[in-house]
Amino acid sequence: MKKDLVEITRDVEKYLDKEIVVEGWVRNHRKQKEFGFIDFSDGTQFKTMQVVYDNKLDNFEDIQKIRVGSAVSIRGILIKSPKEGQLYELQATDIELVGDSPENYPIQPKRHTREFLREMAYLRPRTNLFQAVFRIRSLAAMAIHEYFQDNGYVYVHTPLITCADCEGSDQMFKITTLDFDHLEKDENGKVDMSKDLFGKKAYVTGSGQLHGEAFALAYKKIYTFGPTFRTENSNTKTHANEFWMIEPEIAFCDLNGLMDIEEEMLKYVVNYVLERAKDELQFLDSFVEKGLIEKLTKLVNSEFTRISHHDVIDILKKADVQWEFVPDYGEDIAKEHEKYITEYFNGPVFITDWPKDIKAWYMKTNSDGKTVAAVDLEVPGAGELMGGSQREDDYDKLINRAKEMDVDLETVDWFCNLRKYGGCYHSGFGMGFERLIIYLTGVENIRDVIPFPRTPGSCLY
Amino acid sequence: MKKDLVEITRDVEKYLDKEIVVEGWVRNHRKQKEFGFIDFSDGTQFKTMQVVYDNKLDNFEDIQKIRVGSAVSIRGILIKSPKEGQLYELQATDIELVGDSPENYPIQPKRHTREFLREMAYLRPRTNLFQAVFRIRSLAAMAIHEYFQDNGYVYVHTPLITCADCEGSDQMFKITTLDFDHLEKDENGKVDMSKDLFGKKAYVTGSGQLHGEAFALAYKKIYTFGPTFRTENSNTKTHANEFWMIEPEIAFCDLNGLMDIEEEMLKYVVNYVLERAKDELQFLDSFVEKGLIEKLTKLVNSEFTRISHHDVIDILKKADVQWEFVPDYGEDIAKEHEKYITEYFNGPVFITDWPKDIKAWYMKTNSDGKTVAAVDLEVPGAGELMGGSQREDDYDKLINRAKEMDVDLETVDWFCNLRKYGGCYHSGFGMGFERLIIYLTGVENIRDVIPFPRTPGSCLY
């Protein structure tokens, strides 16, 4: 690395009127007879820096041949930019080509369709759109870690490989070291899984919640943040087979306490991104979702409504709307209902106390015997952003519920035992990280917020 | 949650001489005729707090029946502790049992073997040892995120599911949605993988490096931090089939620059843990690795040596030692050599410029044509903690090397193309997170630094 190498974001101001060296890539190159302009990016900030050079440079002719996408090393004097919207400009005293780029370089300074760029996933972070999206993804991840760590949570790496199929093994990928073409069968004609690495069937999991609970009952407050897998064979804008989840779990915390945490965390993360990704959000606001910054700012300053599922159905039934799906006290709510209810309250809405039969087996049954202490957070423009619940802390009730819902108790006996060994009221929620990024960026398709998305039939790179 | 609920770590000082409520677990309970002492932990700090109660409490007899492991809610006055080594003590005015614990609760206040506790992975974070280890794990993870984010790196979630078998598919788990017992075969008698979710064979990966490079060539500095998988069927203290890795990649960075980053990052992380886990490290220093704190403090203040593999072999050959493995210029170095060389230099040692045939295909070949610009960091008491290299940035050389080493070029053509589209000198390294935690805690077995370890034949919980 050159000793005087400078990154264009970091403390660049102190180099004003001094000679510096920058290394990075040519985003655009406008050539004129006696001089030229390079839109230069070293990747360390969203905005490019303009580099100006003229024919006093020895290799002026070679410089003019430098194509878009090339890597360059530039020495020059940093000056205040005369161009509006740009702070600095570099007056080049030396420009060297580091790595060439061909005439047919796929990422040209023009609009490409997102479909085209998806096929170019390894190059698309070089475009404005994806440069913005993936920096925001990184910032949002850090915001989440900061929020939880600053508040005393312990980060737990729950396992991805599991032999428990409590979520329903049909929704989980099987994982194996066996050779598909030469599987040994046992006496019953079934594949002999005892020959596999773990000596039995193994899966990669879709949730770290059960393991998280074990740690919450030791540390009080924990969170997970890691990849999860679903086999869902569904090609929609919101489904991917690999995505990241955050699953906090808090002991001695009831449903109201949980909502306090969800609201505080979300505001923290949105505010963090608002403060640190100004250029990126400005770009997205202009070209992807008009009003994005206003939407995010409003969320940070809003009060979240708390209302029961029953009362939501009341409102939906009274509404003068021709529903595609008729709202029902015993049923889930549809996208059209989510939209209506966040508009009705003009802000985020916690919907609590859901019919037990449409929710998970480990959620705490309320005293009415019909509903569970679950909560979904509905956010304007994002739909359901988080789902959580108080957990059933009564051992016998939990076991009964598991039996009613056909859970394989053998694989989760340890989880149920947590209720016997100093159990307590506790709650947790899950947030799909991509859903958050979709909300933060206005980019609608999950394929465009994951660096290398995996969806049915598509596993490129 | 109770309104006046207080966590025993957080700002507890401001409640001195006031009445507070705490909720947590009984770690130990010593009963006397007219009073009793509870070692109380709410999980938010390593140290327990002593709770004192006497027979003036209405339910004194019930309180005396509370067993180890039970969850309790305690109201009391916080006072300065008369006991040495403890800051505070709670004089209980009310103690309620929240969740009982049975007589045969597995985690009693005595020494349990680590083997026993491994079988109790869902309860072991309640012991001093694992409470310390997993809080340090959480802190170290945060330190890593902080170091990279503060230095302008972008955190990239590289995919775990991959269809490229560039690492050698025999070392990767296959992942599938097919039913093992009813696999459809094609005309050649092979399993028809086109029926699988991605339409072809898929694996879970052991590295995010290749994908990380694509992002480094857009953002200059990136890091990954996520789980990785290896199928290695090896039952040792240092192998697990699922573990976490950190893989930073930096454009416009040569091998010397990379070593600067590795050294700075490691010191940052160790220092972060030294500052924030004083009680935990004190415990580990007393009961697990004598001199642990001194070892870590020494590392932070040491200068790391930089020496070539060739010169290391020279030193080993000259050493008056009867080696089990004879050192050789063309070979890897053994554990005994690592140990000798870090003792020789009395500190961490970067070993550079390794024989190319024992290193990966994408590493930059040096001008001698025999060695590559690779670097391993050897740390006293940890062995090889990080491995990195400058990457081959010459397209033709990379392709030749891939062919020589039998890499399936079809699956990595995009990766090779990065050299054509504005390629530049760049470098990166990988650090196994568990190896770091072993170093930081003195706990020797990888099974004891992973919350729920997965090793051959063992996939519990």
mmCIF file of N, CA and C in Angstrom, chain B residues 65-118:
data_model
loop_
_atom_site.group_PDB
_atom_site.id
_atom_site.type_symbol
_atom_site.label_atom_id
_atom_site.label_comp_id
_atom_site.label_asym_id
_atom_site.label_seq_id
_atom_site.Cartn_x
_atom_site.Cartn_y
_atom_site.Cartn_z
ATOM 1 N N LYS B 65 -37.327 -23.081 51.989
ATOM 2 C CA LYS B 65 -37.469 -24.279 51.136
ATOM 3 C C LYS B 65 -37.039 -24.046 49.689
ATOM 4 N N ILE B 66 -36.735 -22.790 49.360
ATOM 5 C CA ILE B 66 -36.391 -22.497 47.957
ATOM 6 C C ILE B 66 -35.079 -23.184 47.584
ATOM 7 N N ARG B 67 -35.123 -23.939 46.499
ATOM 8 C CA ARG B 67 -33.973 -24.740 46.101
ATOM 9 C C ARG B 67 -33.092 -24.026 45.069
ATOM 10 N N VAL B 68 -31.866 -24.494 44.974
ATOM 11 C CA VAL B 68 -30.919 -23.989 43.972
ATOM 12 C C VAL B 68 -31.519 -24.128 42.574
ATOM 13 N N GLY B 69 -31.360 -23.115 41.767
ATOM 14 C CA GLY B 69 -31.877 -23.142 40.394
ATOM 15 C C GLY B 69 -33.227 -22.479 40.248
ATOM 16 N N SER B 70 -33.916 -22.226 41.358
ATOM 17 C CA SER B 70 -35.250 -21.632 41.283
ATOM 18 C C SER B 70 -35.182 -20.185 40.807
ATOM 19 N N ALA B 71 -36.261 -19.753 40.146
ATOM 20 C CA ALA B 71 -36.408 -18.348 39.782
ATOM 21 C C ALA B 71 -37.151 -17.648 40.909
ATOM 22 N N VAL B 72 -36.643 -16.463 41.280
ATOM 23 C CA VAL B 72 -37.245 -15.732 42.400
ATOM 24 C C VAL B 72 -37.395 -14.253 42.067
ATOM 25 N N SER B 73 -38.335 -13.632 42.768
ATOM 26 C CA SER B 73 -38.516 -12.182 42.698
ATOM 27 C C SER B 73 -38.264 -11.659 44.103
ATOM 28 N N ILE B 74 -37.341 -10.724 44.226
ATOM 29 C CA ILE B 74 -36.923 -10.275 45.554
ATOM 30 C C ILE B 74 -37.030 -8.757 45.663
ATOM 31 N N ARG B 75 -37.718 -8.305 46.708
ATOM 32 C CA ARG B 75 -37.751 -6.878 47.018
ATOM 33 C C ARG B 75 -36.831 -6.669 48.214
ATOM 34 N N GLY B 76 -36.094 -5.559 48.216
ATOM 35 C CA GLY B 76 -35.201 -5.346 49.347
ATOM 36 C C GLY B 76 -34.467 -4.020 49.261
ATOM 37 N N ILE B 77 -33.698 -3.760 50.307
ATOM 38 C CA ILE B 77 -32.906 -2.529 50.353
ATOM 39 C C ILE B 77 -31.482 -2.869 49.917
ATOM 40 N N LEU B 78 -30.972 -2.086 48.962
ATOM 41 C CA LEU B 78 -29.617 -2.304 48.463
ATOM 42 C C LEU B 78 -28.635 -1.600 49.395
ATOM 43 N N ILE B 79 -27.707 -2.355 49.964
ATOM 44 C CA ILE B 79 -26.715 -1.731 50.845
ATOM 45 C C ILE B 79 -25.305 -2.102 50.389
ATOM 46 N N LYS B 80 -24.335 -1.349 50.903
ATOM 47 C CA LYS B 80 -22.934 -1.708 50.639
ATOM 48 C C LYS B 80 -22.663 -3.028 51.329
ATOM 49 N N SER B 81 -21.974 -3.917 50.638
ATOM 50 C CA SER B 81 -21.755 -5.238 51.214
ATOM 51 C C SER B 81 -20.643 -5.212 52.254
ATOM 52 N N PRO B 82 -20.884 -5.858 53.382
ATOM 53 C CA PRO B 82 -19.796 -6.007 54.351
ATOM 54 C C PRO B 82 -18.810 -7.094 53.921
ATOM 55 N N LYS B 83 -19.217 -7.883 52.881
ATOM 56 C CA LYS B 83 -18.419 -9.034 52.465
ATOM 57 C C LYS B 83 -17.308 -8.595 51.505
ATOM 58 N N GLU B 84 -16.124 -9.088 51.715
ATOM 59 C CA GLU B 84 -15.013 -8.716 50.847
ATOM 60 C C GLU B 84 -15.251 -9.189 49.402
ATOM 61 N N GLY B 85 -14.895 -8.356 48.446
ATOM 62 C CA GLY B 85 -15.009 -8.751 47.047
ATOM 63 C C GLY B 85 -16.392 -8.537 46.473
ATOM 64 N N GLN B 86 -17.344 -8.177 47.296
ATOM 65 C CA GLN B 86 -18.690 -7.894 46.770
ATOM 66 C C GLN B 86 -19.048 -6.453 47.078
ATOM 67 N N LEU B 87 -19.585 -5.775 46.102
ATOM 68 C CA LEU B 87 -19.889 -4.362 46.305
ATOM 69 C C LEU B 87 -21.204 -4.167 47.045
ATOM 70 N N TYR B 88 -22.215 -4.950 46.626
ATOM 71 C CA TYR B 88 -23.551 -4.700 47.149
ATOM 72 C C TYR B 88 -24.144 -5.957 47.765
ATOM 73 N N GLU B 89 -25.137 -5.722 48.580
ATOM 74 C CA GLU B 89 -25.883 -6.812 49.193
ATOM 75 C C GLU B 89 -27.328 -6.343 49.267
ATOM 76 N N LEU B 90 -28.244 -7.264 49.203
ATOM 77 C CA LEU B 90 -29.656 -6.890 49.246
ATOM 78 C C LEU B 90 -30.260 -7.417 50.539
ATOM 79 N N GLN B 91 -30.846 -6.526 51.329
ATOM 80 C CA GLN B 91 -31.558 -6.945 52.539
ATOM 81 C C GLN B 91 -33.013 -7.120 52.182
ATOM 82 N N ALA B 92 -33.414 -8.356 52.077
ATOM 83 C CA ALA B 92 -34.729 -8.661 51.512
ATOM 84 C C ALA B 92 -35.862 -8.222 52.428
ATOM 85 N N THR B 93 -36.884 -7.612 51.829
ATOM 86 C CA THR B 93 -38.116 -7.333 52.560
ATOM 87 C C THR B 93 -39.245 -8.233 52.052
ATOM 88 N N ASP B 94 -39.009 -8.859 50.892
ATOM 89 C CA ASP B 94 -40.016 -9.762 50.338
ATOM 90 C C ASP B 94 -39.348 -10.695 49.330
ATOM 91 N N ILE B 95 -39.581 -11.984 49.464
ATOM 92 C CA ILE B 95 -39.026 -12.951 48.502
ATOM 93 C C ILE B 95 -40.153 -13.851 48.012
ATOM 94 N N GLU B 96 -40.335 -13.876 46.713
ATOM 95 C CA GLU B 96 -41.374 -14.735 46.129
ATOM 96 C C GLU B 96 -40.737 -15.757 45.194
ATOM 97 N N LEU B 97 -41.250 -16.976 45.236
ATOM 98 C CA LEU B 97 -40.808 -18.001 44.289
ATOM 99 C C LEU B 97 -41.544 -17.778 42.959
ATOM 100 N N VAL B 98 -40.794 -17.652 41.866
ATOM 101 C CA VAL B 98 -41.399 -17.478 40.542
ATOM 102 C C VAL B 98 -41.476 -18.820 39.810
ATOM 103 N N GLY B 99 -40.368 -19.551 39.853
ATOM 104 C CA GLY B 99 -40.333 -20.852 39.168
ATOM 105 C C GLY B 99 -39.503 -21.819 39.987
ATOM 106 N N ASP B 100 -40.089 -22.917 40.342
ATOM 107 C CA ASP B 100 -39.450 -23.902 41.209
ATOM 108 C C ASP B 100 -38.320 -24.630 40.478
ATOM 109 N N SER B 101 -37.498 -25.288 41.243
ATOM 110 C CA SER B 101 -36.446 -26.145 40.690
ATOM 111 C C SER B 101 -36.420 -27.412 41.536
ATOM 112 N N PRO B 102 -36.306 -28.563 40.916
ATOM 113 C CA PRO B 102 -36.447 -29.807 41.691
ATOM 114 C C PRO B 102 -35.175 -30.155 42.470
ATOM 115 N N GLU B 103 -35.339 -31.069 43.396
ATOM 116 C CA GLU B 103 -34.208 -31.536 44.204
ATOM 117 C C GLU B 103 -33.070 -32.051 43.314
ATOM 118 N N ASN B 104 -33.445 -32.707 42.207
ATOM 119 C CA ASN B 104 -32.421 -33.300 41.325
ATOM 120 C C ASN B 104 -31.983 -32.367 40.181
ATOM 121 N N TYR B 105 -32.146 -31.054 40.380
ATOM 122 C CA TYR B 105 -31.675 -30.067 39.389
ATOM 123 C C TYR B 105 -30.209 -30.344 39.069
ATOM 124 N N PRO B 106 -29.880 -30.490 37.791
ATOM 125 C CA PRO B 106 -28.534 -30.980 37.454
ATOM 126 C C PRO B 106 -27.383 -30.038 37.807
ATOM 127 N N ILE B 107 -27.685 -28.739 37.849
ATOM 128 C CA ILE B 107 -26.580 -27.779 38.051
ATOM 129 C C ILE B 107 -26.512 -27.380 39.522
ATOM 130 N N GLN B 108 -25.788 -28.139 40.331
ATOM 131 C CA GLN B 108 -25.660 -27.831 41.744
ATOM 132 C C GLN B 108 -24.401 -26.995 41.987
ATOM 133 N N PRO B 109 -24.366 -26.266 43.099
ATOM 134 C CA PRO B 109 -23.189 -25.431 43.381
ATOM 135 C C PRO B 109 -21.984 -26.252 43.800
ATOM 136 N N LYS B 110 -21.467 -26.991 42.861
ATOM 137 C CA LYS B 110 -20.248 -27.775 43.066
ATOM 138 C C LYS B 110 -19.568 -27.899 41.714
ATOM 139 N N ARG B 111 -18.384 -28.484 41.701
ATOM 140 C CA ARG B 111 -17.684 -28.667 40.427
ATOM 141 C C ARG B 111 -18.323 -29.793 39.625
ATOM 142 N N HIS B 112 -18.703 -29.497 38.397
ATOM 143 C CA HIS B 112 -19.136 -30.555 37.482
ATOM 144 C C HIS B 112 -18.045 -30.725 36.431
ATOM 145 N N THR B 113 -17.913 -31.922 35.890
ATOM 146 C CA THR B 113 -16.924 -32.095 34.822
ATOM 147 C C THR B 113 -17.455 -31.432 33.555
ATOM 148 N N ARG B 114 -16.524 -31.033 32.699
ATOM 149 C CA ARG B 114 -16.937 -30.402 31.442
ATOM 150 C C ARG B 114 -17.661 -31.396 30.551
ATOM 151 N N GLU B 115 -17.277 -32.665 30.663
ATOM 152 C CA GLU B 115 -17.949 -33.702 29.866
ATOM 153 C C GLU B 115 -19.415 -33.790 30.278
ATOM 154 N N PHE B 116 -19.674 -33.785 31.581
ATOM 155 C CA PHE B 116 -21.054 -33.813 32.066
ATOM 156 C C PHE B 116 -21.816 -32.583 31.571
ATOM 157 N N LEU B 117 -21.187 -31.435 31.655
ATOM 158 C CA LEU B 117 -21.873 -30.202 31.273
ATOM 159 C C LEU B 117 -22.128 -30.117 29.767
ATOM 160 N N ARG B 118 -21.256 -30.763 28.979
ATOM 161 C CA ARG B 118 -21.503 -30.807 27.531
ATOM 162 C C ARG B 118 -22.824 -31.510 27.218
#
